[in-house]
Coordinates of C-alpha atoms and ligand atoms in Angstrom, one line a residue:
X1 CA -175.0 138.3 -56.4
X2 CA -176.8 135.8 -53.8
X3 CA -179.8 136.1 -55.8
X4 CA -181.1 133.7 -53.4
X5 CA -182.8 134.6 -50.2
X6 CA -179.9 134.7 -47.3
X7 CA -179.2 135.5 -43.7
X8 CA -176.3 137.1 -42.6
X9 CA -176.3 135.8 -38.9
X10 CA -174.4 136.8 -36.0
X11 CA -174.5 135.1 -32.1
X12 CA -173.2 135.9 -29.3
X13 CA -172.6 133.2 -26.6
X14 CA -171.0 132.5 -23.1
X15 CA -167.6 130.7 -24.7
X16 CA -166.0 129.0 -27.8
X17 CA -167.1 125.2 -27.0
X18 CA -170.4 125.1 -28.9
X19 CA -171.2 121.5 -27.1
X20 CA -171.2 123.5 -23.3
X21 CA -171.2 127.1 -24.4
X22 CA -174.3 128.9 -24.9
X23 CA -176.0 131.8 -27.3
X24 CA -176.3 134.7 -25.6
X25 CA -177.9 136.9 -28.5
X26 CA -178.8 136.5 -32.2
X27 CA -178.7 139.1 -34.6
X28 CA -179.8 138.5 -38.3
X29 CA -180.1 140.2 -41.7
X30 CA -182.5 139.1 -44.2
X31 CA -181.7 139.6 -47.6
X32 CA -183.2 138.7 -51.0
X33 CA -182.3 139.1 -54.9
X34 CA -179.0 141.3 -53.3
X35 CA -180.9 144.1 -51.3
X36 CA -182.0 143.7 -47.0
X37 CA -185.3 143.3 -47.1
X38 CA -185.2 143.1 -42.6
X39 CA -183.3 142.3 -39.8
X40 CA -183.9 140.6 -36.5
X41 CA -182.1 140.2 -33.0
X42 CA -183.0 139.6 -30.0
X43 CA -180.9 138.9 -26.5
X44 CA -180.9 134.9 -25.0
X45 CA -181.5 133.8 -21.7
X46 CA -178.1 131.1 -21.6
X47 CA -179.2 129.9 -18.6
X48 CA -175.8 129.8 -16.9
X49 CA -173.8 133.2 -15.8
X50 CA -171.6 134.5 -18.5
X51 CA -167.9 135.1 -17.6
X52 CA -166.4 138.3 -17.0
X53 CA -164.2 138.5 -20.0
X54 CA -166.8 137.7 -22.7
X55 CA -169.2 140.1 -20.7
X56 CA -165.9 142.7 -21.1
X57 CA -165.2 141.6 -24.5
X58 CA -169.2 141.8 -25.5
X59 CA -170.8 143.8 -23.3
X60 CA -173.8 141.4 -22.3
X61 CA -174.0 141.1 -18.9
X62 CA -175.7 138.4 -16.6
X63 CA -178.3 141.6 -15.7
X64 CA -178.9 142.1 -19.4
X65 CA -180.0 138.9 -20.1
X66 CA -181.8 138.1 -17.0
X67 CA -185.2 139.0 -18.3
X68 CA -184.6 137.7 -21.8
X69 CA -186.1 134.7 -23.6
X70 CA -184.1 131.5 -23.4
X71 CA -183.5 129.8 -27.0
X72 CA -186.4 127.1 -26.6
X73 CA -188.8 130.4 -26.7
X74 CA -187.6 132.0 -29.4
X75 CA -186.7 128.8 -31.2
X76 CA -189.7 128.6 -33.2
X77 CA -189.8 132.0 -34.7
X78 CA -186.4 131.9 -35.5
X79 CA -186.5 128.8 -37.1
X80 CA -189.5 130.4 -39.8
X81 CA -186.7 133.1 -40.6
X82 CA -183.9 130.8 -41.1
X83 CA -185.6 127.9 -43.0
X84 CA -183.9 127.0 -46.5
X85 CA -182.1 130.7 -46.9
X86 CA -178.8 130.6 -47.3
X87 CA -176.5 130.9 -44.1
X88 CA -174.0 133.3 -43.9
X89 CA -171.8 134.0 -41.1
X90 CA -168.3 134.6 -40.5
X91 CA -166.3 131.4 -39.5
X92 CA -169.7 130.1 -40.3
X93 CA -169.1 126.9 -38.8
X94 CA -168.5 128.4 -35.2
X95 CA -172.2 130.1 -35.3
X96 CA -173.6 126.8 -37.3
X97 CA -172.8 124.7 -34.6
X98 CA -174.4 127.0 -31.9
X99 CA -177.8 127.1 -33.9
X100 CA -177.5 123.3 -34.3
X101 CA -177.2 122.5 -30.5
X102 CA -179.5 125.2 -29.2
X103 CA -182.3 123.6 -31.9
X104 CA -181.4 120.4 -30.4
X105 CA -182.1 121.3 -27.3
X106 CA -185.4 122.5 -28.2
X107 CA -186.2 120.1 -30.0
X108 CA -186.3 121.7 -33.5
X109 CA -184.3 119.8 -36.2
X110 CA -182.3 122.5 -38.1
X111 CA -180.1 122.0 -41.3
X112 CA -178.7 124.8 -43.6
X113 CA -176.1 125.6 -46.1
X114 CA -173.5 127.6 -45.2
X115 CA -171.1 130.6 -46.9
X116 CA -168.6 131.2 -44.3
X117 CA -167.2 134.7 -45.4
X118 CA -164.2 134.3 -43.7
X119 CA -163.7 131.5 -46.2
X120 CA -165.1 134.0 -48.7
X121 CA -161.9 136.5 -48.3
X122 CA -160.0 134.2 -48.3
X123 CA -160.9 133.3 -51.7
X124 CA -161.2 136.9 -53.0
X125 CA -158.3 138.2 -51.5
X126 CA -155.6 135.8 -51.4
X127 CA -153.0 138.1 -51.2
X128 CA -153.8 139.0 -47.6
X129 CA -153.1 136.7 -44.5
X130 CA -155.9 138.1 -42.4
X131 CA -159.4 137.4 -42.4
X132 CA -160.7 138.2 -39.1
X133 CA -163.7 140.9 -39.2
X134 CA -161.4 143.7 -37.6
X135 CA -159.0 143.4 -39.7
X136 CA -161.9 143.0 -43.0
X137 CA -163.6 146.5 -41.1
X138 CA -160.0 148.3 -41.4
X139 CA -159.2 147.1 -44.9
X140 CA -162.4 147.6 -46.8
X141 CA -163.3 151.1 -44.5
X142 CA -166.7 149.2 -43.1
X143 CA -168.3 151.2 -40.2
X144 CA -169.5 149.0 -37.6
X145 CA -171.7 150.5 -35.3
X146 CA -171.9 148.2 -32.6
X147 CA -169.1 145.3 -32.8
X148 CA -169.2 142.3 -30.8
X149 CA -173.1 142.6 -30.7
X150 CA -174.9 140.2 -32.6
X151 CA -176.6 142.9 -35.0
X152 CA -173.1 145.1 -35.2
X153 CA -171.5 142.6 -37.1
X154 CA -174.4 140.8 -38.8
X155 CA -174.9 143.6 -40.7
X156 CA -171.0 144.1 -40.8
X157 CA -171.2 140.9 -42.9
X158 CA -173.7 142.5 -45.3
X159 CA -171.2 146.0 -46.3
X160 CA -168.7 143.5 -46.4
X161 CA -171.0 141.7 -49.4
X162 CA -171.7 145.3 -50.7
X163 CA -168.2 146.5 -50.6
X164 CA -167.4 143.2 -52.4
X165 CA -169.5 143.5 -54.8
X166 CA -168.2 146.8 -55.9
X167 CA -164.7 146.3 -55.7
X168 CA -164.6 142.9 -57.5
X169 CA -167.7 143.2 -59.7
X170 CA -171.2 141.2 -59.2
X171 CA -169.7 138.2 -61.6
X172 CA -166.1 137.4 -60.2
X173 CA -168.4 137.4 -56.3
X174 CA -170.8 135.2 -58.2
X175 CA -168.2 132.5 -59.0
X176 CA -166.4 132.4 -55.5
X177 CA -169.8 132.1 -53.9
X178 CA -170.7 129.2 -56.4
X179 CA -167.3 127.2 -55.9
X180 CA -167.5 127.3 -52.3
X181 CA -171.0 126.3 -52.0
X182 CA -169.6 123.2 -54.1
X183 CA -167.6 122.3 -51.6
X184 CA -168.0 119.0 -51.0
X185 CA -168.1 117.5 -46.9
X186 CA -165.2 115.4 -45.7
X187 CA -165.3 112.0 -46.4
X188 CA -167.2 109.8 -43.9
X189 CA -163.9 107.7 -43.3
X190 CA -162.5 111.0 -42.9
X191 CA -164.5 113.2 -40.7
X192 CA -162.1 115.3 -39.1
X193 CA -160.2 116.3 -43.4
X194 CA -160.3 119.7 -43.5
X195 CA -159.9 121.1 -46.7
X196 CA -158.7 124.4 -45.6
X197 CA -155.4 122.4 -44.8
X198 CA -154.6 121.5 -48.0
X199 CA -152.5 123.7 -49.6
X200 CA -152.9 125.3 -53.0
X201 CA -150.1 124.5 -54.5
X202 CA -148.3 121.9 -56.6
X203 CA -147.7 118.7 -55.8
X204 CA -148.6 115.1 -54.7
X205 CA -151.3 114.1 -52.7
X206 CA -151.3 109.9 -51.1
X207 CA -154.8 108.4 -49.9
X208 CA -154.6 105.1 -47.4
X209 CA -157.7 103.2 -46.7
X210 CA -157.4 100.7 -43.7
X211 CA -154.4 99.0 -42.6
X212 CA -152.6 102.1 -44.2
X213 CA -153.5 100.3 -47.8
X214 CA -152.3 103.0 -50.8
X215 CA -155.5 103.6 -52.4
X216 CA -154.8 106.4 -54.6
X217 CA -151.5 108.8 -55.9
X218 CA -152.4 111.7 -57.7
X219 CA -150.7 115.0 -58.7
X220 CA -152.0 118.2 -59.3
X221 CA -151.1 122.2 -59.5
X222 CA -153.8 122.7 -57.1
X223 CA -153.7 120.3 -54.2
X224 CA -156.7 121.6 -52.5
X225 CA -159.4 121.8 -55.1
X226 CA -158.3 118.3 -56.7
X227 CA -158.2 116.3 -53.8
X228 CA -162.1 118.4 -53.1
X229 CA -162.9 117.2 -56.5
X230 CA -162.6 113.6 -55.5
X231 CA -164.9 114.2 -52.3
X232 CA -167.3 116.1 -54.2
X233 CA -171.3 114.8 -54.6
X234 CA -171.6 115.0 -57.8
X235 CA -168.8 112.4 -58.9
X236 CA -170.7 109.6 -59.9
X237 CA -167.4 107.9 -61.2
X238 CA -167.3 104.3 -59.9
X239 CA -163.4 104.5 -59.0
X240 CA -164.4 108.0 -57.1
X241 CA -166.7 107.1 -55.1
X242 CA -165.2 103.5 -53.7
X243 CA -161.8 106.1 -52.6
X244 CA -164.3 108.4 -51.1
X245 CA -165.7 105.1 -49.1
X246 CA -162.7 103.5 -48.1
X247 CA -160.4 106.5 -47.8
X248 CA -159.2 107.0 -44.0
X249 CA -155.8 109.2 -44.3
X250 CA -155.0 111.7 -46.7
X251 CA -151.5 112.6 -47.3
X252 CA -149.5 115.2 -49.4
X253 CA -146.4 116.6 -50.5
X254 CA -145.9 119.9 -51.8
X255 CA -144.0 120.0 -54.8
X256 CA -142.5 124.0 -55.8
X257 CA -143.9 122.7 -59.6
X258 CA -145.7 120.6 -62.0
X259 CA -142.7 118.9 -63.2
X260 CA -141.9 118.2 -59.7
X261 CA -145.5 116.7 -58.9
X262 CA -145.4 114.7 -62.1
X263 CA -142.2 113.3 -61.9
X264 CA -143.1 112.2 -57.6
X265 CA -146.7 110.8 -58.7
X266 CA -144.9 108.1 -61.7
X267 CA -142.2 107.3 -58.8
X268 CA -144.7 106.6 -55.9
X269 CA -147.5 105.3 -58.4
X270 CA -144.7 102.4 -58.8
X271 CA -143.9 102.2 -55.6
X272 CA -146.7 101.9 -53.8
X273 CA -148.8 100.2 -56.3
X274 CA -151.9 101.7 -55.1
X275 CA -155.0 100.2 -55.7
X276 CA -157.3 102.2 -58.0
X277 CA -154.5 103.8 -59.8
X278 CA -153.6 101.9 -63.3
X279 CA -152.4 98.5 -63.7
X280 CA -148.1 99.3 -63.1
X281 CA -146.3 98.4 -66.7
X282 CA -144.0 95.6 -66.1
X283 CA -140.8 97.2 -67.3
X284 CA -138.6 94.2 -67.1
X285 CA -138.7 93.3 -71.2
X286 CA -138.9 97.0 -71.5
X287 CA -137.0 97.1 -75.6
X288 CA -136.6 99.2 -78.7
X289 CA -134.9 99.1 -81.6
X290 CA -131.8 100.2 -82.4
X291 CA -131.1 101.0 -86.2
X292 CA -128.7 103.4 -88.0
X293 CA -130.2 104.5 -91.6
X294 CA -126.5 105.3 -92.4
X295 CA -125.7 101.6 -92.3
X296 CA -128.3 100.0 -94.6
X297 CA -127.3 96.8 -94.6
X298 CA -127.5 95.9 -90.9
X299 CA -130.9 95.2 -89.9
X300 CA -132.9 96.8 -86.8
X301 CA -131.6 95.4 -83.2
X302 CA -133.6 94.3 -80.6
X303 CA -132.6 96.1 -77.5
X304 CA -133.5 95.9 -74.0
X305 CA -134.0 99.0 -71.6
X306 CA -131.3 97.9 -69.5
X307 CA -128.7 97.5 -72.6
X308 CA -129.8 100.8 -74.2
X309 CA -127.1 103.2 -74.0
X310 CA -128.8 106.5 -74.2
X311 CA -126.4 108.6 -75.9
X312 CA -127.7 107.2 -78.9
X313 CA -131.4 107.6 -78.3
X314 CA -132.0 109.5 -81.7
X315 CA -131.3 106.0 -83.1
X316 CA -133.7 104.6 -81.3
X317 CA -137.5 103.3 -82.5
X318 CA -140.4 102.6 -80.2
X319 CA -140.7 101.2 -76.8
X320 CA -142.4 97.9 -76.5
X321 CA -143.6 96.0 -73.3
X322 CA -141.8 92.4 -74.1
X323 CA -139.5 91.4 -76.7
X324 CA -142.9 90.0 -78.3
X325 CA -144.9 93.1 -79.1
X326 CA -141.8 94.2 -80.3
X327 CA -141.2 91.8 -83.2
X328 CA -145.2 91.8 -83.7
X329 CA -145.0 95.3 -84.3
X330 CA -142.1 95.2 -86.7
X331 CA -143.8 92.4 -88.9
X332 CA -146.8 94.3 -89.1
X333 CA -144.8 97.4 -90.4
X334 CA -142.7 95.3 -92.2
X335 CA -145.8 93.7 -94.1
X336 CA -147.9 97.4 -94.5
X337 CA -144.6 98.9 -96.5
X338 CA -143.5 96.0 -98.3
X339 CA -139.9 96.1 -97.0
X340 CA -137.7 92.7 -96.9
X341 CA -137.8 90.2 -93.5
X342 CA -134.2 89.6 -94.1
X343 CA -133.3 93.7 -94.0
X344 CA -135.6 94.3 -90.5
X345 CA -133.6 91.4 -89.3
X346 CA -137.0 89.2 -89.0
X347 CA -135.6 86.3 -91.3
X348 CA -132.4 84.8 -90.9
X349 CA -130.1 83.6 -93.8
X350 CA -130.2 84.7 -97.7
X351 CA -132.9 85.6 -99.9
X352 CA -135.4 85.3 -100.8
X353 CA -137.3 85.9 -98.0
X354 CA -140.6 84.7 -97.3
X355 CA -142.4 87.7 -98.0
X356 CA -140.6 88.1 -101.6
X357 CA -142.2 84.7 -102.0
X358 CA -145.5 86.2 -101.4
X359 CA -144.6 88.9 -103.5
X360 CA -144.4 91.7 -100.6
X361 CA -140.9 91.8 -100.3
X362 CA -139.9 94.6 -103.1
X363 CA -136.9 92.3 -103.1
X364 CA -134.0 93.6 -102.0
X365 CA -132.9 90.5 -100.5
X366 CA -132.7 89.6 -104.3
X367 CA -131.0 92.7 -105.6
X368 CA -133.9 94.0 -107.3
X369 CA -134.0 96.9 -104.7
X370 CA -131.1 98.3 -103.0
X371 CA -130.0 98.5 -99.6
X372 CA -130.0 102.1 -99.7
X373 CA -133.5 102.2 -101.4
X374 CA -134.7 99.8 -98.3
X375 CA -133.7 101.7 -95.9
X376 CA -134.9 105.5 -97.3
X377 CA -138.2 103.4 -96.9
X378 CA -137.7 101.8 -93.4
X379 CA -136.9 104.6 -92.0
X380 CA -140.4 106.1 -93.6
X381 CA -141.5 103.2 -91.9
X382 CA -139.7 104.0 -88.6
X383 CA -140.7 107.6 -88.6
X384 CA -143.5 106.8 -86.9
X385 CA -141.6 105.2 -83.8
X386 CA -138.7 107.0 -83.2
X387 CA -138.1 108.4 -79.6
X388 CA -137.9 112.1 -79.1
X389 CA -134.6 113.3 -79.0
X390 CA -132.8 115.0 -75.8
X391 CA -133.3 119.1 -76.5
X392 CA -130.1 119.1 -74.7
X393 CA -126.6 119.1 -74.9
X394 CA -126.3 116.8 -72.4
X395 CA -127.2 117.0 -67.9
X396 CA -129.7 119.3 -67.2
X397 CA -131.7 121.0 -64.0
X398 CA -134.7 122.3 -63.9
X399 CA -135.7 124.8 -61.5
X400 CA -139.1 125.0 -60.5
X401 CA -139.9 127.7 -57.9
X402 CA -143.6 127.9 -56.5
X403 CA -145.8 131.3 -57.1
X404 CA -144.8 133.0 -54.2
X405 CA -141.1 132.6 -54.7
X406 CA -140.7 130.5 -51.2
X407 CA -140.4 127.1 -52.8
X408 CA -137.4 126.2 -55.2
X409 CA -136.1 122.7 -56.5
X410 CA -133.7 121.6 -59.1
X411 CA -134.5 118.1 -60.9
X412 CA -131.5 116.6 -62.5
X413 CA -132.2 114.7 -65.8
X414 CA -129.8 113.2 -68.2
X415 CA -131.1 111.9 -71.7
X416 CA -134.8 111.5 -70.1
X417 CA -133.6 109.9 -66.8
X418 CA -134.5 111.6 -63.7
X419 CA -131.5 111.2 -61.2
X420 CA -133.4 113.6 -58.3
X421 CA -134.1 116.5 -57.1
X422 CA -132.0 119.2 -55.4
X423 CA -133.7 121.5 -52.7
X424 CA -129.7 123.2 -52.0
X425 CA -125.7 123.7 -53.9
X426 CA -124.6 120.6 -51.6
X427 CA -127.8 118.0 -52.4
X428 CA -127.3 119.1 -56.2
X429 CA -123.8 118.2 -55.9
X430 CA -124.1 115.0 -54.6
X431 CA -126.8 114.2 -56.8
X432 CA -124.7 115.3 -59.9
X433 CA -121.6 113.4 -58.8
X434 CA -123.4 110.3 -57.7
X435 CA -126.1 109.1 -59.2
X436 CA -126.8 107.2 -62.2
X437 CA -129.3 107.2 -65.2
X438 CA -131.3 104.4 -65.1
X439 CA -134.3 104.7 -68.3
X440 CA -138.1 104.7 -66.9
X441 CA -140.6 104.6 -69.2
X442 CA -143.0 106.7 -67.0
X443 CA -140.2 109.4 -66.3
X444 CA -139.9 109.8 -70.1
X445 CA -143.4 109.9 -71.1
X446 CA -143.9 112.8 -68.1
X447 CA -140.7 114.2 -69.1
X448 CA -141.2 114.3 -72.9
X449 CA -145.0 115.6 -72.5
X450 CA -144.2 118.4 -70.0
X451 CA -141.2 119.7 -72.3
X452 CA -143.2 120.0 -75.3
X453 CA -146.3 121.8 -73.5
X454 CA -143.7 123.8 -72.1
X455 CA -142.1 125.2 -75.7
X456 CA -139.0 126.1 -73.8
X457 CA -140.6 128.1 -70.9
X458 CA -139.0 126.4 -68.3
X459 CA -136.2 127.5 -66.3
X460 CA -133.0 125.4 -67.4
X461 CA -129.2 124.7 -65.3
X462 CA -126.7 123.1 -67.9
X463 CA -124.7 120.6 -66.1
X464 CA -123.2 118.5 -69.0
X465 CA -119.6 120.3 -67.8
Ligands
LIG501 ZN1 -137.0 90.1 -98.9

């Protein structure tokens, strides 16, 4: 555990405004390879009168710190005990900035990384809403021997680390410690992001660049940690690093699921057309083909989206981008199995076709192979292409409800439409009663992907009644 050598740092100061406010006292442990190998403190000089409720609140008075050394004279030997260790401090940021502007103002350049242990519990102990030291003292039975002093609660900082340690084990502290010190810094576009904001939970997450230009959707189960994961140093991904340049607002939407967040990214990604997500598919010559085996003599038809009527998806074969790729495709399969350009509907008129000519065409545009025989092998052919079939009788909702039970949503989906999603009885009602399927490529790829990954585990309303 923080193998490294560290300091657990407290200070004291004259307010919360670490531009005007000033240290009153320091108070340090030193630690190395997990045991205190000294500690430090001393009181400061702030050079302005403290007021009366942080002298209540801390018990430094304007007499205590009369005769003590102002910052700029203890400055240097400070600074030879903090540099390159490890800074820990709770709400490390608050004390951080303190150091920074009190070095500043003695001249001394000071940069450190920082564990903030509030951040720290957080992390460990999600299940609890406070993280302030009292409450940390009371819950993990820490004696304190002097809080509000610099020392009291510096080496508060270090049985908290110990108590840790024993209650989680050395490796589980390890990895917290390790994934926050990853945390990347905000953006420069984006100086004020704080990650802490983010929640950790499902859903979609919109960057903007300048002018409010779409930049970026993406989805995750972890808002937080993926939208990190674009900020973070060590992406040296081309696409990654031009968002973290250009980025200026961050947006997101919490979702109570994955389906949820899926299903919002493929809408938005087409509706914003954001500029380093994928080229958008041009849906408009969106076609399949339509073919019943049971009818061997009628050849494959040439569908578009808009004409397909979905209750007869199962008899339904690939999705092509124009009406093009679509008869490319069906040549091609047409020329690997030897099947007739008259039977796939390729070739007008009677046979023989062209490909009997050539001798590929087993010939059953000449009788020498039957219709039947054709289509046992088209459909071989086929296999290949055909569209997964609705697992359903007919409407569905899905209920997604987040991890803590809070968040719930029902998404309505009919034959691999998505008609919306219901957050109460009456908005599931009117979706139910008004809307109407329209096919999406996107919303069926998510659709189909997340219900096979899912084997069933997911929680399902039967509206087909
Ligand atoms: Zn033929």
């Amino acid at each position: 555990m923080l193998d490294q050598p560290i300091i657990l740092l407290d200070v004291e100061t004259t307010g919360a405004n670490p531009a005007y406010d000033r240290i009153t006292e320091i108070g340090l442990v030193e630690a190395d390879a997990g045991r205190p190998t000294g500690e430090w403190s001393t009181l400061v000089n702030p050079g302005v009168s403290i007021p009366p409720a942080i002298q209540a609140l801390t018990g430094i008075t304007n007499e205590m710190v009369a005769l003590a050394p102002t910052f700029a004279e203890v400055a240097e030997e400070l600074h030879r005990r903090l540099e390159g260790k490890l800074l820990v401090a709770h709400n490390a940021r608050f004390d951080y900035g303190f150091l920074r502007n009190e070095f500043r103002r003695a001249g001394v350049r000071y940069s450190a990384k920082l564990l903030c242990t509030v951040k720290l519990s957080r992390k460990l102990f999600p299940r609890h809403a406070h993280h302030n030291l009292d409450s940390l003292i009371a819950r993990h039975g820490v004696v304190c021997s002097a809080r509000h002093r610099a020392l009291g609660d510096a080496r508060v900082l270090w049985e908290l680390l110990r108590e840790w340690r024993a209650e989680i084990g050395a490796e589980t502290l390890r990895e917290a410690v390790t994934s926050l010190l990853r945390t990347p810094s905000a953006p420069p576009g984006l100086p004020d992001l704080s990650f802490d904001d983010i929640p950790e939970a499902p859903g979609v997450y919109l960057f903007y660049g300048e002018n409010d230009l779409p930049l970026y959707v993406g989805k995750s189960v972890n808002l937080r940690s993926r939208v990190m994961a674009h900020f973070a140093s060590d992406h040296r991904e081309t696409r990654e690093m031009r968002i973290a340049q250009q980025v200026r607002r961050v947006e997101w939407i919490e979702t109570a699921g994955e389906l949820g967040a899926l299903i919002r990214e493929a809408r938005l990604v087409k509706q914003l057309a954001p500029l380093h997500n994928r080229l958008l598919r041009r849906e408009a010559e969106l076609c399949s083909f339509h073919w019943r085996p049971e009818r061997p003599g009628a050849p494959p038809q040439l569908v578009s989206a808009r004409e397909i009527d979905f209750a007869q998806f199962d008899s339904l074969y690939g999705l092509f981008r124009s009406r093009r790729a679509a008869l490319e495709a069906l040549r091609e399969i047409a020329q690997a199995h030897g099947l007739c350009l008259i039977l796939t509907g390729l070739e007008k008129g009677r046979g023989p076709c062209f490909a009997h000519q050539l001798k590929r065409c087993h010939g059953a545009c000449v009788g020498k192979e039957s219709a039947a025989a054709h289509a046992v092998r088209l459909m071989r052919a086929f296999s290949g292409l055909r569209m997964q079939a609705w697992p359903f009788r007919g409407r569905i909702g899905v209920r997604e409800t987040d991890a803590s039970g809070g968040r719930s949503e029902v998404h309505v989906l009919d034959r691999w439409c998505y008609l919306g999603s219901a957050h109460s009885e009456e908005e599931l009602h009117e979706i139910n009663s008004g809307a109407k399927p329209v096919f999406d490529l996107d919303t069926y790829r998510v659709l189909a992907r997340f219900l096979k990954r899912s084997h069933g585990a997911v929680s399902v309303v039967d509206l087909a009644a």
